[in-house]
XYZ file of C-alpha atoms in Angstrom:
673
model
C 92.738 216.001 34.362
C 89.216 215.340 35.128
C 88.435 215.127 31.692
C 91.203 212.974 30.769
C 90.012 209.935 28.598
C 92.564 207.826 29.513
C 91.555 208.361 33.214
C 88.031 207.247 32.658
C 86.526 203.906 32.427
C 86.439 202.697 28.721
C 86.060 199.715 26.482
C 87.424 200.270 23.185
C 90.389 202.852 22.986
C 88.696 206.248 22.870
C 90.978 207.609 20.107
C 89.030 210.438 18.937
C 88.938 211.884 22.485
C 92.437 211.560 23.164
C 94.969 214.693 22.630
C 98.414 214.493 22.824
C 98.414 216.434 25.929
C 96.534 213.853 27.786
C 99.101 210.886 27.646
C 102.049 212.623 30.064
C 99.647 213.267 32.947
C 97.438 210.186 32.666
C 100.340 207.999 32.472
C 102.174 209.522 35.551
C 98.743 209.243 37.317
C 98.278 205.893 36.401
C 101.818 204.799 37.265
C 101.246 206.298 40.991
C 97.838 204.475 41.037
C 99.716 201.121 40.353
C 102.443 201.959 42.911
C 99.467 201.952 45.491
C 98.111 198.616 44.266
C 101.819 197.142 44.943
C 101.926 198.913 48.560
C 98.707 197.307 49.341
C 100.267 193.695 48.329
C 103.788 194.552 50.444
C 101.669 196.020 53.078
C 99.413 193.173 53.745
C 100.017 191.740 57.176
C 98.394 188.316 56.052
C 101.100 185.322 55.238
C 101.954 185.351 51.306
C 99.266 183.023 49.554
C 98.916 182.637 45.813
C 95.922 184.637 45.688
C 96.796 187.785 48.023
C 100.506 188.127 46.254
C 100.884 186.311 42.938
C 97.423 186.650 41.572
C 97.044 190.311 43.236
C 100.245 191.372 41.383
C 99.120 190.102 38.184
C 95.935 192.197 38.393
C 97.855 195.547 39.105
C 97.941 198.403 36.489
C 95.687 197.233 34.019
C 94.835 200.645 33.041
C 98.081 201.626 32.936
C 98.797 198.899 30.636
C 95.909 199.846 28.432
C 96.997 203.396 28.290
C 100.645 202.741 27.129
C 99.567 200.323 24.738
C 97.545 203.155 23.025
C 100.454 205.312 23.049
C 103.155 203.155 21.911
C 100.972 201.854 19.167
C 100.346 205.612 18.002
C 104.038 206.471 18.166
C 104.708 203.325 15.663
C 101.266 203.997 13.434
C 100.537 207.639 13.687
C 103.396 209.542 15.112
C 104.626 213.017 15.040
C 107.323 215.137 16.415
C 105.216 215.702 19.735
C 104.341 212.270 20.122
C 108.164 211.076 19.922
C 109.046 214.009 22.330
C 106.379 212.489 24.973
C 107.768 209.006 24.362
C 111.324 210.128 25.119
C 109.686 211.381 28.601
C 107.501 208.340 29.017
C 109.792 205.664 28.212
C 112.330 206.196 31.332
C 109.416 206.751 33.319
C 108.013 203.439 32.690
C 111.567 201.859 32.874
C 112.024 203.163 36.300
C 108.634 202.210 37.554
C 109.069 198.871 36.230
C 112.414 198.624 38.213
C 110.803 200.032 41.440
C 108.585 197.013 41.043
C 111.112 194.182 40.318
C 113.853 195.273 42.608
C 111.074 195.722 45.155
C 112.539 193.652 48.236
C 109.666 193.179 50.287
C 107.271 192.049 47.092
C 110.151 189.859 45.996
C 110.355 187.968 49.827
C 106.233 187.525 49.433
C 106.711 185.748 46.168
C 109.686 183.909 47.083
C 107.675 182.342 50.095
C 104.984 181.507 47.662
C 107.396 180.077 45.296
C 108.936 178.003 47.829
C 105.625 176.137 48.430
C 104.673 175.636 45.138
C 104.475 171.745 45.168
C 102.217 171.870 48.193
C 99.798 174.550 46.936
C 97.523 172.399 44.473
C 97.815 174.997 41.882
C 96.591 174.514 38.397
C 98.920 174.220 35.162
C 98.080 177.949 34.230
C 98.626 179.093 38.101
C 102.165 177.148 38.037
C 103.175 178.824 35.042
C 101.961 182.238 36.644
C 104.023 181.676 39.569
C 107.254 180.902 37.837
C 107.012 183.533 35.403
C 106.345 186.386 38.141
C 109.587 184.662 40.310
C 111.677 184.779 37.417
C 110.838 188.161 36.293
C 112.047 189.206 39.717
C 115.237 187.079 40.094
C 116.221 187.453 36.279
C 115.932 191.213 36.524
C 118.062 191.846 39.236
C 115.935 191.350 42.754
C 118.691 189.352 44.119
C 121.405 192.127 43.397
C 123.048 194.562 45.864
C 121.769 197.904 46.208
C 124.871 199.282 44.576
C 124.290 196.930 41.483
C 120.532 197.884 41.620
C 121.247 201.325 41.100
C 123.719 200.381 38.208
C 121.050 198.576 36.708
C 118.282 201.033 36.825
C 121.094 203.661 35.189
C 121.170 201.025 32.304
C 117.865 200.305 31.664
C 117.059 203.885 31.794
C 119.539 204.730 28.995
C 118.093 201.620 26.869
C 115.128 202.776 26.619
C 115.723 206.300 25.218
C 118.634 204.767 22.805
C 116.110 202.217 21.492
C 113.266 205.110 20.960
C 116.227 207.707 19.236
C 116.976 204.790 16.834
C 113.443 204.131 15.589
C 112.934 207.930 15.460
C 116.231 208.104 13.127
C 115.069 205.513 10.728
C 111.614 207.146 10.179
C 113.018 210.616 9.519
C 115.623 208.778 7.229
C 112.848 207.039 5.263
C 110.772 210.322 5.001
C 113.720 212.230 4.325
C 114.871 210.431 0.845
C 113.085 210.611 -2.250
C 113.718 210.008 -5.877
C 111.876 212.766 -8.060
C 111.919 211.865 -11.774
C 110.703 214.061 -14.515
C 111.858 212.313 -17.314
C 109.539 209.672 -18.976
C 112.474 207.309 -20.036
C 113.564 207.009 -16.543
C 110.441 205.104 -16.078
C 111.213 202.279 -18.302
C 110.163 198.958 -17.156
C 107.613 200.045 -14.320
C 104.466 198.754 -14.320
C 101.732 201.138 -14.999
C 100.233 200.934 -11.689
C 103.344 201.840 -10.021
C 103.908 204.782 -12.394
C 100.573 206.154 -11.365
C 101.438 205.541 -7.519
C 104.325 207.563 -8.116
C 102.700 210.535 -9.825
C 99.992 210.388 -7.009
C 102.974 210.866 -4.276
C 104.580 213.767 -6.530
C 100.994 215.445 -6.505
C 100.588 215.170 -2.809
C 103.682 216.572 -2.282
C 103.233 219.390 -4.855
C 105.812 218.105 -7.534
C 105.557 217.450 -11.117
C 106.623 214.195 -12.425
C 107.186 211.099 -10.459
C 108.529 210.732 -6.939
C 109.620 207.146 -5.608
C 110.249 206.613 -1.685
C 111.734 204.221 0.637
C 108.400 203.136 1.547
C 107.955 199.162 0.654
C 105.144 199.686 -1.952
C 107.104 202.380 -3.644
C 110.574 201.188 -3.020
C 110.015 197.140 -3.783
C 108.324 197.586 -7.417
C 111.077 199.994 -8.509
C 113.909 197.639 -7.366
C 111.980 194.880 -9.455
C 111.247 196.530 -12.481
C 113.267 199.670 -13.125
C 115.415 199.400 -16.292
C 117.440 202.207 -15.227
C 120.635 200.480 -13.603
C 121.831 203.801 -12.109
C 118.463 204.888 -10.713
C 118.187 201.258 -8.940
C 121.586 201.338 -7.434
C 120.686 204.934 -6.174
C 117.522 203.667 -4.512
C 119.173 200.659 -3.179
C 122.347 202.846 -1.737
C 119.745 205.091 -0.080
C 117.640 202.552 1.359
C 120.633 200.587 2.960
C 122.347 203.546 4.284
C 119.725 204.624 6.666
C 121.233 205.631 9.906
C 124.765 205.459 8.416
C 125.598 209.315 6.902
C 127.534 210.424 10.023
C 125.203 213.200 10.536
C 122.302 213.687 13.186
C 120.344 210.882 12.258
C 123.428 208.797 12.419
C 122.643 205.338 14.622
C 126.319 203.550 14.689
C 126.595 205.153 17.897
C 123.226 204.379 19.261
C 124.126 200.198 17.923
C 127.312 200.427 19.757
C 125.698 201.889 23.084
C 122.673 199.415 22.890
C 125.059 196.439 22.235
C 127.193 197.089 25.102
C 124.424 198.369 27.501
C 123.015 195.184 27.108
C 125.854 193.025 27.587
C 126.927 195.066 30.790
C 123.430 194.476 32.048
C 123.777 190.437 31.415
C 126.927 190.540 33.190
C 125.335 192.219 36.187
C 122.991 189.794 36.364
C 125.229 186.958 36.302
C 125.051 186.034 32.676
C 127.894 185.451 30.170
C 126.033 187.690 27.189
C 123.088 189.593 26.207
C 122.144 186.174 24.372
C 122.736 183.899 27.219
C 120.196 186.042 29.343
C 117.410 186.191 26.752
C 117.804 182.491 25.461
C 117.262 180.935 29.050
C 113.656 181.833 28.392
C 113.324 180.585 24.894
C 112.720 177.327 23.479
C 116.210 177.265 22.288
C 117.687 177.597 25.396
C 121.375 178.830 24.782
C 123.408 180.569 22.138
C 125.258 177.363 21.194
C 121.963 175.855 20.258
C 121.166 178.753 18.116
C 124.431 178.825 16.638
C 124.538 175.129 15.680
C 120.770 175.312 14.416
C 121.775 178.377 12.019
C 124.818 176.594 11.028
C 123.111 173.334 10.168
C 120.565 175.198 8.036
C 123.401 176.996 6.423
C 125.479 173.904 5.582
C 122.098 172.636 3.480
C 121.058 176.091 2.120
C 124.728 177.710 1.154
C 125.396 175.238 -1.735
C 121.796 175.731 -3.251
C 122.192 179.464 -2.635
C 125.453 179.569 -4.584
C 124.047 177.428 -7.541
C 121.150 180.063 -7.749
C 123.417 182.913 -7.463
C 125.582 181.671 -10.208
C 122.640 180.975 -12.462
C 121.557 184.517 -11.736
C 124.637 185.938 -12.582
C 124.846 183.870 -15.973
C 121.155 184.950 -16.813
C 122.100 188.762 -16.409
C 125.329 188.636 -18.448
C 123.304 186.853 -21.185
C 120.619 189.010 -20.989
C 122.206 192.451 -20.412
C 125.964 191.774 -20.315
C 126.300 192.320 -16.850
C 129.482 191.299 -15.352
C 129.160 191.520 -11.948
C 125.911 191.282 -10.021
C 125.059 193.697 -7.453
C 122.744 194.219 -4.892
C 120.760 196.475 -6.895
C 120.435 193.803 -9.558
C 119.041 190.993 -7.287
C 115.281 191.619 -7.457
C 115.398 192.966 -11.175
C 117.147 190.118 -12.510
C 115.500 187.511 -10.099
C 111.867 188.767 -11.552
C 112.939 188.476 -15.188
C 114.458 184.935 -14.553
C 111.205 183.989 -12.422
C 109.305 185.397 -15.591
C 111.379 183.389 -17.851
C 110.991 179.944 -15.938
C 107.571 180.295 -15.084
C 105.909 182.691 -17.380
C 104.614 184.413 -14.015
C 104.877 187.955 -12.641
C 103.311 190.006 -9.940
C 101.514 192.339 -12.583
C 99.813 189.374 -13.874
C 98.737 188.196 -10.346
C 97.748 191.689 -8.767
C 94.605 192.043 -10.516
C 93.450 188.850 -8.654
C 94.395 190.163 -5.605
C 92.394 193.355 -4.998
C 93.057 194.170 -1.160
C 89.240 193.956 -0.079
C 89.053 190.457 -1.525
C 92.202 189.365 0.399
C 90.852 190.628 3.539
C 87.534 188.519 2.749
C 89.772 185.760 1.778
C 91.468 185.556 4.952
C 88.130 186.184 7.100
C 86.634 182.893 4.991
C 89.942 180.986 6.001
C 89.454 181.965 9.695
C 85.495 180.797 9.454
C 86.263 177.516 7.802
C 88.774 176.643 10.184
C 87.631 178.183 13.643
C 84.150 179.196 12.869
C 84.797 183.001 13.184
C 82.728 185.605 11.700
C 83.880 189.134 11.098
C 81.646 192.117 10.735
C 82.959 195.586 9.578
C 81.471 198.150 12.123
C 81.414 201.947 12.172
C 80.811 202.904 15.822
C 84.178 201.939 16.975
C 86.688 204.900 17.561
C 89.849 204.818 15.198
C 93.049 206.916 15.231
C 93.166 207.521 11.498
C 90.371 207.098 8.667
C 92.497 204.407 6.942
C 91.789 201.877 9.988
C 88.825 199.493 9.450
C 87.142 198.126 12.345
C 85.380 194.663 13.108
C 83.377 192.542 15.690
C 84.619 189.204 15.493
C 81.809 186.516 16.707
C 81.775 182.601 16.938
C 79.164 180.277 15.533
C 76.782 181.103 18.548
C 76.986 184.901 17.781
C 79.281 185.505 20.900
C 81.819 188.299 20.908
C 85.163 186.740 20.278
C 87.274 189.869 19.493
C 87.329 193.385 18.391
C 89.588 193.554 15.399
C 91.308 196.735 13.928
C 93.244 196.532 10.514
C 95.643 199.627 9.216
C 96.799 198.895 5.761
C 98.465 201.812 3.786
C 101.883 203.883 4.426
C 101.672 207.194 5.630
C 104.165 209.724 7.010
C 103.880 209.039 10.668
C 103.817 205.259 10.410
C 107.100 203.197 10.459
C 107.819 200.856 7.494
C 106.969 196.966 7.838
C 103.860 195.239 9.435
C 103.002 193.813 12.945
C 100.271 192.646 14.892
C 99.471 194.340 18.495
C 96.972 194.659 21.256
C 94.865 197.351 22.670
C 93.183 194.862 25.065
C 94.107 191.535 26.511
C 92.160 188.626 26.802
C 91.572 187.319 30.555
C 89.031 185.460 32.615
C 88.356 187.497 36.044
C 85.821 186.999 38.304
C 84.167 183.983 36.385
C 84.163 186.566 33.098
C 85.804 186.037 29.793
C 87.183 189.566 28.823
C 87.611 189.521 25.056
C 90.832 190.808 23.453
C 90.962 193.844 21.151
C 93.419 193.027 18.382
C 95.209 195.014 15.536
C 97.045 194.702 12.645
C 99.257 197.188 10.879
C 100.729 196.962 7.106
C 102.090 199.027 4.251
C 100.504 198.055 1.375
C 100.108 199.568 -1.983
C 97.681 202.353 -1.966
C 94.681 202.668 -4.343
C 95.170 205.156 -6.967
C 92.469 207.209 -8.723
C 92.178 204.607 -11.478
C 92.619 201.148 -9.536
C 91.754 200.083 -5.913
C 94.353 198.393 -3.604
C 96.032 195.613 -5.608
C 98.429 193.289 -3.715
C 101.486 191.761 -4.676
C 101.853 187.953 -3.916
C 104.347 188.843 -1.178
C 101.949 191.417 0.119
C 99.214 188.770 0.440
C 101.138 186.395 2.336
C 102.420 189.337 4.877
C 98.521 189.745 5.198
C 98.111 186.149 6.306
C 101.190 186.095 8.368
C 100.105 189.161 10.588
C 96.279 187.674 10.478
C 97.817 184.347 11.991
C 99.405 186.407 14.842
C 96.132 188.010 15.282
C 94.270 184.856 15.201
C 96.590 183.866 18.160
C 95.442 187.094 20.021
C 91.754 186.615 19.084
C 91.355 183.225 20.502
C 93.000 183.396 23.395
C 91.195 181.605 26.443
C 93.208 181.863 29.463
C 92.818 183.110 32.892
C 95.779 185.769 33.255
C 96.576 188.719 30.807
C 100.389 188.209 31.148
C 99.985 184.398 29.870
C 97.438 185.044 27.189
C 97.510 185.475 23.481
C 101.125 186.084 21.977
C 102.365 186.156 25.663
C 104.690 183.177 24.519
C 108.218 182.333 24.144
C 109.490 184.401 21.125
C 110.665 181.487 19.209
C 107.198 180.044 19.363
C 105.242 183.349 18.678
C 106.249 182.915 14.923
C 104.177 179.467 14.655
C 100.664 180.891 14.103
C 101.730 183.495 11.954
C 104.132 181.588 9.628
C 101.499 178.610 9.472
C 99.167 180.708 8.190
C 101.082 181.756 4.841
C 100.894 178.046 3.954
C 97.272 178.538 2.777
C 98.188 181.193 0.287
C 99.593 178.467 -2.003
C 96.612 176.280 -1.891
C 94.132 175.807 -4.847
C 91.126 175.476 -2.273
C 92.261 178.943 -0.563
C 92.893 180.804 -3.720
C 89.528 179.885 -5.461
C 87.932 181.587 -2.351
C 89.385 185.154 -2.785
C 91.753 185.383 -6.052
C 89.145 186.893 -8.472
C 90.004 189.297 -11.033
C 88.966 192.986 -9.538
C 87.507 193.883 -12.918
C 86.019 190.775 -14.356
C 85.437 188.921 -11.097
C 86.920 185.857 -12.813
C 88.563 183.310 -10.266
C 92.348 182.945 -10.597
C 93.047 180.679 -13.509
C 94.421 176.952 -12.741
C 97.610 177.464 -14.814
C 98.553 180.513 -12.261
C 97.754 178.652 -9.213
C 100.095 176.004 -10.421
C 102.897 178.388 -11.403
C 102.485 180.147 -7.801
C 103.226 176.408 -6.350
C 105.795 175.523 -8.566
C 107.528 179.099 -8.141
C 107.075 178.901 -4.215
C 110.742 177.352 -3.835
C 112.126 179.876 -6.572
C 115.635 181.168 -4.959
C 114.580 179.488 -1.995
C 118.627 178.959 -1.131
C 119.021 182.698 -1.466
C 116.091 183.683 0.505
C 117.241 181.172 3.183
C 120.933 182.354 3.463
C 119.602 185.969 3.695
C 117.447 185.163 6.642
C 120.285 183.116 8.352
C 122.806 186.243 7.521
C 120.270 188.587 9.692
C 120.071 185.842 12.320
C 123.678 185.490 12.504
C 124.481 189.357 12.730
C 122.102 189.461 15.669
C 123.894 186.387 17.471
C 127.359 188.184 16.645
C 125.748 191.498 18.328
C 124.637 189.824 21.201
C 126.419 186.560 21.813
C 129.819 187.824 23.120
C 131.248 190.803 24.486
C 130.983 193.872 22.159
C 133.104 196.298 24.143
C 136.133 195.784 21.363
C 134.125 196.809 18.549
C 134.715 200.134 17.273
C 133.643 200.189 13.682
C 130.222 199.111 13.080
C 130.497 198.390 9.426
C 133.821 196.276 9.666
C 132.113 194.105 12.610
C 128.964 193.614 10.294
C 131.311 192.479 7.381
C 132.808 189.929 9.249
C 129.539 188.606 10.748
C 128.181 188.485 6.944
C 131.304 186.559 5.961
C 129.963 182.996 5.800
C 126.531 184.169 4.033
C 127.736 186.635 1.565
C 126.739 186.218 -2.161
C 126.522 190.187 -3.518
C 129.613 192.330 -3.211
C 129.448 194.501 -0.358
C 128.330 198.262 -0.755
C 130.721 200.242 1.156
C 128.086 203.224 1.696
C 125.534 200.583 3.407
C 125.187 199.186 6.633
C 122.520 196.683 7.675
C 123.204 197.147 11.613
C 122.188 200.993 11.979
C 118.398 200.222 10.677
C 118.250 196.665 11.851
C 115.064 197.811 13.883
C 113.961 194.250 14.790
C 116.752 193.777 17.168
C 117.787 197.449 18.287
C 114.260 198.822 18.510
C 111.772 195.875 18.643
C 111.751 192.874 20.402
C 114.161 190.573 18.382
C 117.253 190.836 19.903
C 119.277 187.386 20.410
C 115.815 186.315 18.596
C 116.061 186.855 14.903
C 116.640 183.301 14.695
C 113.138 182.421 15.711
C 111.626 183.120 12.538
C 113.392 180.043 10.802
C 113.032 178.263 14.058
C 109.205 178.273 13.802
C 109.613 177.664 10.321
C 110.420 174.006 11.361
C 107.451 174.177 13.661
C 104.940 175.549 10.800
C 106.355 173.204 8.060
C 105.845 170.085 10.358
C 102.493 171.380 11.931
C 101.037 172.454 8.074
C 102.311 168.737 6.992
C 99.451 167.484 9.073
C 96.718 169.631 7.580
C 97.914 168.823 4.149
C 97.626 164.998 5.295
C 93.977 165.451 6.703
C 92.937 168.340 4.505
C 93.712 171.858 4.786
C 90.319 172.664 6.154
C 89.995 169.635 8.490
C 87.922 170.824 11.339
C 89.552 168.017 13.466
C 93.003 169.161 12.969
C 91.767 172.787 13.217
C 90.214 172.230 16.537
C 93.437 170.625 18.002
C 95.353 173.528 16.756
C 93.232 176.018 18.086
C 92.694 173.938 21.408
C 96.241 173.493 21.935
C 98.235 176.439 20.467
C 95.865 179.450 19.540
C 93.854 179.480 22.950
C 96.435 178.351 25.155
C 99.107 181.590 24.912
C 101.871 180.820 27.385
C 99.957 178.534 30.076
C 102.502 175.839 29.191
C 105.585 175.147 27.726
C 105.553 175.654 23.971
C 107.081 172.166 23.194
C 104.447 170.477 25.353
C 101.593 172.511 23.612
C 103.076 171.511 20.204
C 103.503 167.670 21.229
C 99.831 167.835 22.137
C 98.703 169.370 19.072
C 100.955 167.089 16.816
C 101.458 163.918 18.681
C 105.423 164.173 18.135
C 108.272 166.693 18.171
C 108.845 168.940 15.095
C 110.715 167.136 12.329
C 113.278 169.574 10.609
C 112.881 167.542 7.575
C 109.436 168.867 6.552
C 111.042 172.560 6.470
C 113.982 171.300 4.085
C 111.613 169.475 2.017
C 109.115 172.382 1.535
C 112.334 174.721 0.819
C 113.202 172.117 -1.804
C 116.690 171.866 -0.119
C 116.700 168.114 0.101
């Protein structure tokens, strides 16, 4: 125990010193230490004050939070059987500890005493928000329940923590289990040379001849987009869509039903009509009714456009290849062909201009021009894998703003997708501004023997998106860690990420970094025009797809799920209003819908679209004043990026924009009006 690096003082995460065996004893000990800190608050005989109760509680468990963030980030980005096994032990321990705190009557009484006097305490806006959040954390999570109901709540929470982990473990195992092994060259017809080379490299790594394609995005997406062999596309699509839906030991159907039912039961126990009612009380959207009407209004605008696009795509596929019925495995393939026909533009033409190294420098330059940030790669910061890059981020005065980690390529121990996370939060304590340690994790095309990592345009926007979240973390400037950075309402958190994607479509930005990896030639103007012109290509269908996910989420969480026996049948009904392609009986979205059954997006998937309304309206101001206008950037940094959750998000937005967001801006940008 005495040599456990997680129990020593450290600044940056001591990855190279940590062994798996350190996690359980460290987290157990840090839970005990945090409990002792809480006991010191509850046994204090002085009258409860903001400082000796609310602020004191905020300052408990700092080292525990850091140790658990290291552990769970590794479980997402560099996991193995041992880490997954530890997670199954650690998660219920942390849930129980959280319940011990939130159901602690003496602690709640002290907080309640301070809360009742809040208007006479002369608190700052940020202190008001902290008090409000702490009070609600207790009142919304069972502090007012009877002992019997508290016990029931604990049981539900312990079960949920394990079920969500199992759900994610099954998806990772399913992703790693499947491979499409090809040995006949004609099966590769249509695939770009870089994709074929990557598949040969994967085969080699697995000790096989020929080519191996997997369900990792950089392998799966290009295969579905370019492979001429329709039967093989079908095979890949069915494998991808059937994760967790095989009625075997990795099946997630029961996990989905149990998670949905336990969440509903928990909400009822706490006095809410449904899980969505519980969640949305602390969101900009406020109620399930508002979310449903928001989604339905967008559906009304998007559906006619989507149907028209789908009919055009169907006609195109019939004319080109005599396809009578468009199936899901035809979507990406014929969309790409139609895009090439209409715009003479495809990812293979663009990729040479998007070398990963240049795109990283590009996003850094955007951050420098907007917010005066300077990134320097350093090699003296510990990392958990050789792929990870580490940077010091400084401002114009050469003061440290943040430590930044970036992890870009797929591995067996890493889940699919892209996300931003943090290893240390920002806070101002005892007059010292403690700067954050922020990380982004992606799954981009790997370099091959003959080519560096070249990104698709979609991967470029993904990098900008995650970097937008990272800026929200890096530029945080608040007193309390629980209100810092991305600790904001879930339907506001996507604003900083989604707004940054807009810069990818602008000539001024692209000319900064889109240079040919061999010749150094800047991306031709005609390509920039085509990127802009094709930005709304099939936007109706894309909008419908996002709305279908939001509606499926609300279907699972907006009402009582106890009557649902068949996950697939329920899902088909939920997709009824948004369906374009025929259903694939072997596939089920819910059993691998990690955002809502493993991540934090339950009753929250709508927030991507919600934040798009904000980002379209906010970017309209940048467009009006200049995309690198310092004044507008300073306002966005001052009122949005630096403020975290210290004020109501709509208040922050209005301070930045001078008005409430106008939904027309989104519809206009999407070409739907």
